[in-house]
mmCIF file of N, CA and C in Angstrom:
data_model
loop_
_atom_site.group_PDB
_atom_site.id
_atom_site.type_symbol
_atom_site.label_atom_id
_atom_site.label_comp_id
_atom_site.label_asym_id
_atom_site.label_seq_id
_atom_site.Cartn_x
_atom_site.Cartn_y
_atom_site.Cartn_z
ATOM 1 N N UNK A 1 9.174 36.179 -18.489
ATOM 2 C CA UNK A 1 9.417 34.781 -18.786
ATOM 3 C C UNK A 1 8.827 33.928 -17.663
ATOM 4 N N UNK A 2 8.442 33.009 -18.317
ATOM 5 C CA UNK A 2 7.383 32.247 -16.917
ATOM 6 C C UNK A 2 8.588 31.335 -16.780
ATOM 7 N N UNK A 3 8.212 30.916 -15.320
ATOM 8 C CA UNK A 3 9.211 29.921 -14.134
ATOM 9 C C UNK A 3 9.192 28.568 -15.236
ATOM 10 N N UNK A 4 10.682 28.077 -14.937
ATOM 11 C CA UNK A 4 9.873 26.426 -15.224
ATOM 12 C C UNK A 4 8.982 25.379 -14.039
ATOM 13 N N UNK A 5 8.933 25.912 -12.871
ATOM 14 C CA UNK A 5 8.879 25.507 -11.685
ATOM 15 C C UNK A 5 7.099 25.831 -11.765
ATOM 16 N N UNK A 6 5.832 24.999 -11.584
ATOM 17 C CA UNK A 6 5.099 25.527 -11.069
ATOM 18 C C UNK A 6 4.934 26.108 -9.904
ATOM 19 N N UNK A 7 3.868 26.632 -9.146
ATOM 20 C CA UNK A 7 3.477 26.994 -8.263
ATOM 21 C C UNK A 7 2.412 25.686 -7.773
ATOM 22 N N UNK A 8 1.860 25.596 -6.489
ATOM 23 C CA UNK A 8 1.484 24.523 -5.935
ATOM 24 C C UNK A 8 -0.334 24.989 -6.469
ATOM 25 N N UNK A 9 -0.608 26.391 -6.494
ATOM 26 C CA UNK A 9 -1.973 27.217 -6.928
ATOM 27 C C UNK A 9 -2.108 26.850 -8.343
ATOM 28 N N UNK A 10 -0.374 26.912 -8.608
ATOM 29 C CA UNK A 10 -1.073 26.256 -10.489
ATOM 30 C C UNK A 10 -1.456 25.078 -11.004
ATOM 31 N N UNK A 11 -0.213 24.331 -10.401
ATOM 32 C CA UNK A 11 -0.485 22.880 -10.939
ATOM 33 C C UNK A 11 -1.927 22.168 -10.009
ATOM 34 N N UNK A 12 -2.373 22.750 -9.319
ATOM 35 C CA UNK A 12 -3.374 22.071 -8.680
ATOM 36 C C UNK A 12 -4.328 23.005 -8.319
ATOM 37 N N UNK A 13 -6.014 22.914 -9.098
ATOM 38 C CA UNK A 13 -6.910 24.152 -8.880
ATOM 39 C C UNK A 13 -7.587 23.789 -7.406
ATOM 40 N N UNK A 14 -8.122 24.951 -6.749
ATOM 41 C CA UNK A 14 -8.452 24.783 -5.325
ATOM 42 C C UNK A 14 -9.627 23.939 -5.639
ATOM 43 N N UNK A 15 -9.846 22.788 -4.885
ATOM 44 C CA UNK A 15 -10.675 21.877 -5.187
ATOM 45 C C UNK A 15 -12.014 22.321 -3.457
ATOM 46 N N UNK A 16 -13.146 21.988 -3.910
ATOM 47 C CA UNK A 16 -14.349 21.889 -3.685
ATOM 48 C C UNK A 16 -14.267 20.806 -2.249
ATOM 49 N N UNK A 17 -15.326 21.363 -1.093
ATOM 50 C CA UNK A 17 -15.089 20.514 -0.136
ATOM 51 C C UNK A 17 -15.670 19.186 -0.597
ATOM 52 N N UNK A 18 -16.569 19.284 -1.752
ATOM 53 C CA UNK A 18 -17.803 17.819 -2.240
ATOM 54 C C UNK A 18 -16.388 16.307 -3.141
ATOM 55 N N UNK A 19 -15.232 17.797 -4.003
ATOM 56 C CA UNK A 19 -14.233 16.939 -4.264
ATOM 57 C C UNK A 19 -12.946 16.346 -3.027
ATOM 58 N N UNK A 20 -12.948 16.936 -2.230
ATOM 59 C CA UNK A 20 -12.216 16.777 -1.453
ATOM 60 C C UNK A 20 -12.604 15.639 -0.481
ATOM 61 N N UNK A 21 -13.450 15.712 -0.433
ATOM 62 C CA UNK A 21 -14.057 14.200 0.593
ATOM 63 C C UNK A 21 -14.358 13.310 -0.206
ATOM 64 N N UNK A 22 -14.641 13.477 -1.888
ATOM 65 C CA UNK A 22 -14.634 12.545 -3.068
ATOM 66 C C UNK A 22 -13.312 11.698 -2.701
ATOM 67 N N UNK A 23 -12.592 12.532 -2.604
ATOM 68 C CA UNK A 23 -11.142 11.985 -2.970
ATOM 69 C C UNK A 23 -10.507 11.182 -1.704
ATOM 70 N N UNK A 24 -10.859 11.618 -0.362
ATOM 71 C CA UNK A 24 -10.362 11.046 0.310
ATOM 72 C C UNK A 24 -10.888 9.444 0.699
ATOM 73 N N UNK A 25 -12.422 9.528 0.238
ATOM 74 C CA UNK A 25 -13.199 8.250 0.362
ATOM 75 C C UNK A 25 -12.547 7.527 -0.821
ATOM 76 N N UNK A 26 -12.316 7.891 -2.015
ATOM 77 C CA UNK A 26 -11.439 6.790 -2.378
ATOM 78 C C UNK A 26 -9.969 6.416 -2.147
ATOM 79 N N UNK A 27 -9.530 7.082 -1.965
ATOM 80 C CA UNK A 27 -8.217 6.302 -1.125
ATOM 81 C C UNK A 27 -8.355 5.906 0.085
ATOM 82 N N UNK A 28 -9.639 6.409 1.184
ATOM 83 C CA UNK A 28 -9.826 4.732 1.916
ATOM 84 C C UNK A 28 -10.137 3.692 1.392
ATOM 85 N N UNK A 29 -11.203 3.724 -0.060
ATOM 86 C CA UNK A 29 -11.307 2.456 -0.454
ATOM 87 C C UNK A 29 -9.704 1.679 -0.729
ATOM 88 N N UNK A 30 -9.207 2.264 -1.652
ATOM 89 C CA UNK A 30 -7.588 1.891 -2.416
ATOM 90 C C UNK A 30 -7.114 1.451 -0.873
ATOM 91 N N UNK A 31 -6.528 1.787 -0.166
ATOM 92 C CA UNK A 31 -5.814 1.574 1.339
ATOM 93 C C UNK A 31 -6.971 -0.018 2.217
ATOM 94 N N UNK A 32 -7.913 0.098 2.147
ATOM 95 C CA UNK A 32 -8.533 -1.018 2.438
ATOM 96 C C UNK A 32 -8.286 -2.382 1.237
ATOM 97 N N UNK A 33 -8.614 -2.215 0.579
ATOM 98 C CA UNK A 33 -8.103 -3.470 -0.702
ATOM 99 C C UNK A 33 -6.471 -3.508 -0.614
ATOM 100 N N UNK A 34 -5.341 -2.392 -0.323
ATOM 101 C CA UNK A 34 -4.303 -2.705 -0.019
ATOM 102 C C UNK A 34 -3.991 -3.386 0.783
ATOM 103 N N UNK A 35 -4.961 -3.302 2.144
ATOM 104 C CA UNK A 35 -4.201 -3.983 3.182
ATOM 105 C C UNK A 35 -4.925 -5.820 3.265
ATOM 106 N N UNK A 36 -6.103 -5.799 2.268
ATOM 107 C CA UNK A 36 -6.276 -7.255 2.539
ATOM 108 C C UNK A 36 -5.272 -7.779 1.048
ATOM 109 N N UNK A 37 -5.079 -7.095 0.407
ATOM 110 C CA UNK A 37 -4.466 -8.019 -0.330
ATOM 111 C C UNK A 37 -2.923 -8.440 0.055
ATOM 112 N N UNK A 38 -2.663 -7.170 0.824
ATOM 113 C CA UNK A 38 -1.442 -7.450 1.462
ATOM 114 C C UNK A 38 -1.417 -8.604 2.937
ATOM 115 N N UNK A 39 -2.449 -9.136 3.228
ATOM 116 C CA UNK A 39 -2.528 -10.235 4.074
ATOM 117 C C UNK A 39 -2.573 -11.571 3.254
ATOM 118 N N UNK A 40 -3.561 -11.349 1.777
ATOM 119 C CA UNK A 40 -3.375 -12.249 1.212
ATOM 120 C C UNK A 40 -1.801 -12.653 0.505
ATOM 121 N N UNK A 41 -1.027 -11.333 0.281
ATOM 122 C CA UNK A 41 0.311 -11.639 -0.473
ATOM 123 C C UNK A 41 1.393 -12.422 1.071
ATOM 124 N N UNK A 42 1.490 -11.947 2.000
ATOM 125 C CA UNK A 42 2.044 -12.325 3.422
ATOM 126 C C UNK A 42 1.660 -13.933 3.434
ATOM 127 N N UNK A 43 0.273 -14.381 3.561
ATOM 128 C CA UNK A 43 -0.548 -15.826 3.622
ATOM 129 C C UNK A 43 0.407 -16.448 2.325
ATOM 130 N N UNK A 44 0.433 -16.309 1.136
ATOM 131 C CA UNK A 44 1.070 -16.876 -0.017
ATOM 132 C C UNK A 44 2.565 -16.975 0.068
ATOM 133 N N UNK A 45 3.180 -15.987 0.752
ATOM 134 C CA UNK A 45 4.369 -15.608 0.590
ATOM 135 C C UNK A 45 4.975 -16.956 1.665
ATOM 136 N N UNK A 46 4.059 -17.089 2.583
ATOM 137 C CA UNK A 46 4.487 -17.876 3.727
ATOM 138 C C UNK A 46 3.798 -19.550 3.536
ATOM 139 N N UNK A 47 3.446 -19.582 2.950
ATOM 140 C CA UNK A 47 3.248 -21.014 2.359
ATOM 141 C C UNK A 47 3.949 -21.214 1.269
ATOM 142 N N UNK A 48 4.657 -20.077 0.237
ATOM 143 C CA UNK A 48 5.313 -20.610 -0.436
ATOM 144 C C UNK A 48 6.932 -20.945 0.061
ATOM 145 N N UNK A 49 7.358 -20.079 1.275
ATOM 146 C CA UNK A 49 8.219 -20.546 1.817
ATOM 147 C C UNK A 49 8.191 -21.571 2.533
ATOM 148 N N UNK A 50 7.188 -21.987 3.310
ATOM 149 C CA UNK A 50 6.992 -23.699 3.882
ATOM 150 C C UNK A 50 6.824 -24.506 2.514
ATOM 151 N N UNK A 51 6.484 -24.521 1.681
ATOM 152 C CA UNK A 51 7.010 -25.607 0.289
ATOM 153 C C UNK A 51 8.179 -25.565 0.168
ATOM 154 N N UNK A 52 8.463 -24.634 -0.364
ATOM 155 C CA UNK A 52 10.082 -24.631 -0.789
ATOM 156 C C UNK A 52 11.098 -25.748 0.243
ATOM 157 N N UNK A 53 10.618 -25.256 1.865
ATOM 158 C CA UNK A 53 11.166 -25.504 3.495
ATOM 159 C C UNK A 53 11.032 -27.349 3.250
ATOM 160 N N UNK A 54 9.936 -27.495 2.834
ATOM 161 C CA UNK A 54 9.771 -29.033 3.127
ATOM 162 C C UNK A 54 10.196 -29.819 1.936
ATOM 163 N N UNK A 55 10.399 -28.813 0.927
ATOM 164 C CA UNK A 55 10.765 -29.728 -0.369
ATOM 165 C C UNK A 55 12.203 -30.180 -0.130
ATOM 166 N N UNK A 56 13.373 -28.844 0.439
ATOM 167 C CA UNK A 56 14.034 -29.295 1.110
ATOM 168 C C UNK A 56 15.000 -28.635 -0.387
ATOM 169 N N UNK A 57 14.810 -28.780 -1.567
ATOM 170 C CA UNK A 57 15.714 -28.664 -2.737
ATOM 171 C C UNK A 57 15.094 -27.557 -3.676
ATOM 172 N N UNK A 58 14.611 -26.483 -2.903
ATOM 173 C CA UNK A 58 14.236 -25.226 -3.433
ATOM 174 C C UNK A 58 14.411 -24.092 -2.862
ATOM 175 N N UNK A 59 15.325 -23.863 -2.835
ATOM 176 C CA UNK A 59 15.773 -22.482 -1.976
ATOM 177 C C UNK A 59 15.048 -21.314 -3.073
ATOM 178 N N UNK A 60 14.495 -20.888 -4.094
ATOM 179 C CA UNK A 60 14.690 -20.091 -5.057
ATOM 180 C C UNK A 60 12.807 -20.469 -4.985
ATOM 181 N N UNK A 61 12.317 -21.127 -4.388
ATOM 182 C CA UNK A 61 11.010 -20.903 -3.878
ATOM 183 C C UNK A 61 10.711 -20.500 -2.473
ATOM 184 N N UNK A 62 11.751 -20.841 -1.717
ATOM 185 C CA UNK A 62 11.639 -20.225 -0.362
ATOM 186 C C UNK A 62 12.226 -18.356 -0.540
ATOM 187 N N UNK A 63 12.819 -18.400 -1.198
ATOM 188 C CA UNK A 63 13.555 -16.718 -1.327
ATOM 189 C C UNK A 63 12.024 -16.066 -1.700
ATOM 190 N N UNK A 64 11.328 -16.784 -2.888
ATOM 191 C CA UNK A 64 10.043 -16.007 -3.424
ATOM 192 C C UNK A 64 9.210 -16.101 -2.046
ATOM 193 N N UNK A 65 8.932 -17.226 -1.758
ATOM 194 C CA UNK A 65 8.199 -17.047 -0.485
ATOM 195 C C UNK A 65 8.708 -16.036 0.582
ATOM 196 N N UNK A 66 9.551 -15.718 0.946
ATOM 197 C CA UNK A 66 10.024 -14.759 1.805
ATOM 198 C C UNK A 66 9.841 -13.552 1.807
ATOM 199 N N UNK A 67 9.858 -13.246 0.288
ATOM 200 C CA UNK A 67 9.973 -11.845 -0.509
ATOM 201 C C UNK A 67 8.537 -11.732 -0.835
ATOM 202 N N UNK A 68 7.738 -12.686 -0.856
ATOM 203 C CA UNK A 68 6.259 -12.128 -1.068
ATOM 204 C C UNK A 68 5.504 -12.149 0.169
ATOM 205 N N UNK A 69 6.140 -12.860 1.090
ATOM 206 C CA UNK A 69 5.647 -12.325 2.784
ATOM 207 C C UNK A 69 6.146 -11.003 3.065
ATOM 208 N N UNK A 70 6.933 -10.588 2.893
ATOM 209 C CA UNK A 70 7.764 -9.434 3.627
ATOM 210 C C UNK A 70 7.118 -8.513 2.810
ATOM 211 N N UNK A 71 6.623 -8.500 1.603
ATOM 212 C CA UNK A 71 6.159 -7.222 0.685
ATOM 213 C C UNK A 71 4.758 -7.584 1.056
ATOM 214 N N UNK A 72 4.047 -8.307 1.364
ATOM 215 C CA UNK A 72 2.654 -8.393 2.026
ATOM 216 C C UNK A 72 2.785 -7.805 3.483
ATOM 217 N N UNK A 73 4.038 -8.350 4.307
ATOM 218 C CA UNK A 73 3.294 -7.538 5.646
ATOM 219 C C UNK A 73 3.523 -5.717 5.586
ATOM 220 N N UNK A 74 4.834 -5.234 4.621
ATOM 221 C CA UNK A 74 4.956 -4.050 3.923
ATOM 222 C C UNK A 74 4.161 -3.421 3.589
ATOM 223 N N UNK A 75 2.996 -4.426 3.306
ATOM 224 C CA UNK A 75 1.867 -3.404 2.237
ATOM 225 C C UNK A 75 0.866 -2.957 3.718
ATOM 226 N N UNK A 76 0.403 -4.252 4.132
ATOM 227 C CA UNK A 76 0.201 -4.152 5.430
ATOM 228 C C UNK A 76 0.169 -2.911 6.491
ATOM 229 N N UNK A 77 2.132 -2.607 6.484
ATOM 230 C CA UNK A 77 2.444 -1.574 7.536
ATOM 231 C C UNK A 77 1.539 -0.204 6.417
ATOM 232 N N UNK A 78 1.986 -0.235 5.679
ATOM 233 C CA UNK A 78 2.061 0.995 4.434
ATOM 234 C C UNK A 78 0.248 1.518 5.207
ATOM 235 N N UNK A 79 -0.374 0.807 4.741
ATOM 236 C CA UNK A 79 -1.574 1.026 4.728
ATOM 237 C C UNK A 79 -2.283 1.240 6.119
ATOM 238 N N UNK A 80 -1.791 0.801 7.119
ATOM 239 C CA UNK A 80 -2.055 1.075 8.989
ATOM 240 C C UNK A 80 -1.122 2.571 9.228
ATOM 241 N N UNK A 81 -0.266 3.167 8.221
ATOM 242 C CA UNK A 81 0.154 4.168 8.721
ATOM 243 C C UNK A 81 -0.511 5.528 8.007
ATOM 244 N N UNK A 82 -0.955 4.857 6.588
ATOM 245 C CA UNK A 82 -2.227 5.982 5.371
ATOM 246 C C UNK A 82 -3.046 6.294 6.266
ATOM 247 N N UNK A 83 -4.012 5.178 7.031
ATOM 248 C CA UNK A 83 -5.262 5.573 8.023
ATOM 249 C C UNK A 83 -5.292 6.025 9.019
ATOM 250 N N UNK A 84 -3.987 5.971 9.945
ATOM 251 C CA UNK A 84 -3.551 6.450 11.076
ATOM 252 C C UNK A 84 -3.303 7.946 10.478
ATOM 253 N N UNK A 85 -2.905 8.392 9.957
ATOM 254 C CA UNK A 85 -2.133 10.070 8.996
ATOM 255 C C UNK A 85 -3.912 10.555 8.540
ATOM 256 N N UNK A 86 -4.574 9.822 7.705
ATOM 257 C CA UNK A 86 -5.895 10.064 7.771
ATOM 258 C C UNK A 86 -6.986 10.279 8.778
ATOM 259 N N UNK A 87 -6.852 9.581 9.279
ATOM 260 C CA UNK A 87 -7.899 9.587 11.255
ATOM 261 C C UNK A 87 -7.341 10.801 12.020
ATOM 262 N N UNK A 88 -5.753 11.102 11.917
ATOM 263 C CA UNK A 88 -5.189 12.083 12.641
ATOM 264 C C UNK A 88 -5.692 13.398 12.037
ATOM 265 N N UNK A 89 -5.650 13.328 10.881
ATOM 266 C CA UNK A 89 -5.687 14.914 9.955
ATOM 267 C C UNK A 89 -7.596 15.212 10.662
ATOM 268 N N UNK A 90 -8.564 13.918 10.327
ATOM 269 C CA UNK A 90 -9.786 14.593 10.344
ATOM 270 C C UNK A 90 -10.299 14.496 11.529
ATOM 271 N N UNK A 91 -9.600 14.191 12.571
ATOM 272 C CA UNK A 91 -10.527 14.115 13.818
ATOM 273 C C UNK A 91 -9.886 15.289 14.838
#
């Protein structure tokens, strides 16, 4: 009776050094577009909390502003710690 559990050999065939550096060059691309968009979501997040700040009668635009800075500088960290784990593994 076979496992219900794969094995790590099954569910994933030994991949090729030509796929293997395929793969890692695109998730530097993905991790680079993460981290500027995550400067751009931080930049938005923080001007939408200075509107809200000066409107003075929008707390529920300053909360969005807050929450889309904090998940921009998030994306930010996320992505300085992918390349750091990446740079470490290949050098």
């Amino acid at each position: 009776m076979r496992a219900l559990i794969q094995t790590e050999a099954e569910f994933m065939p030994e991949l090729t050094d030509e796929q293997k550096a395929a793969r890692v060059q695109r998730f530097r691309r993905i991790i680079k577009y993460r981290n500027w968009f995550g400067w751009v979501f931080a930049v938005v997040g923080g001007m939408l909390f200075w509107i809200g700040f000066e409107d003075g009668q929008s707390p529920i635009i300053m909360l969005n502003g807050a929450m889309f800075f904090g998940y921009g500088l998030f994306m930010v960290w996320q992505t300085r710690r992918a390349r750091e784990k990446l740079d470490g593994r290949e050098g």
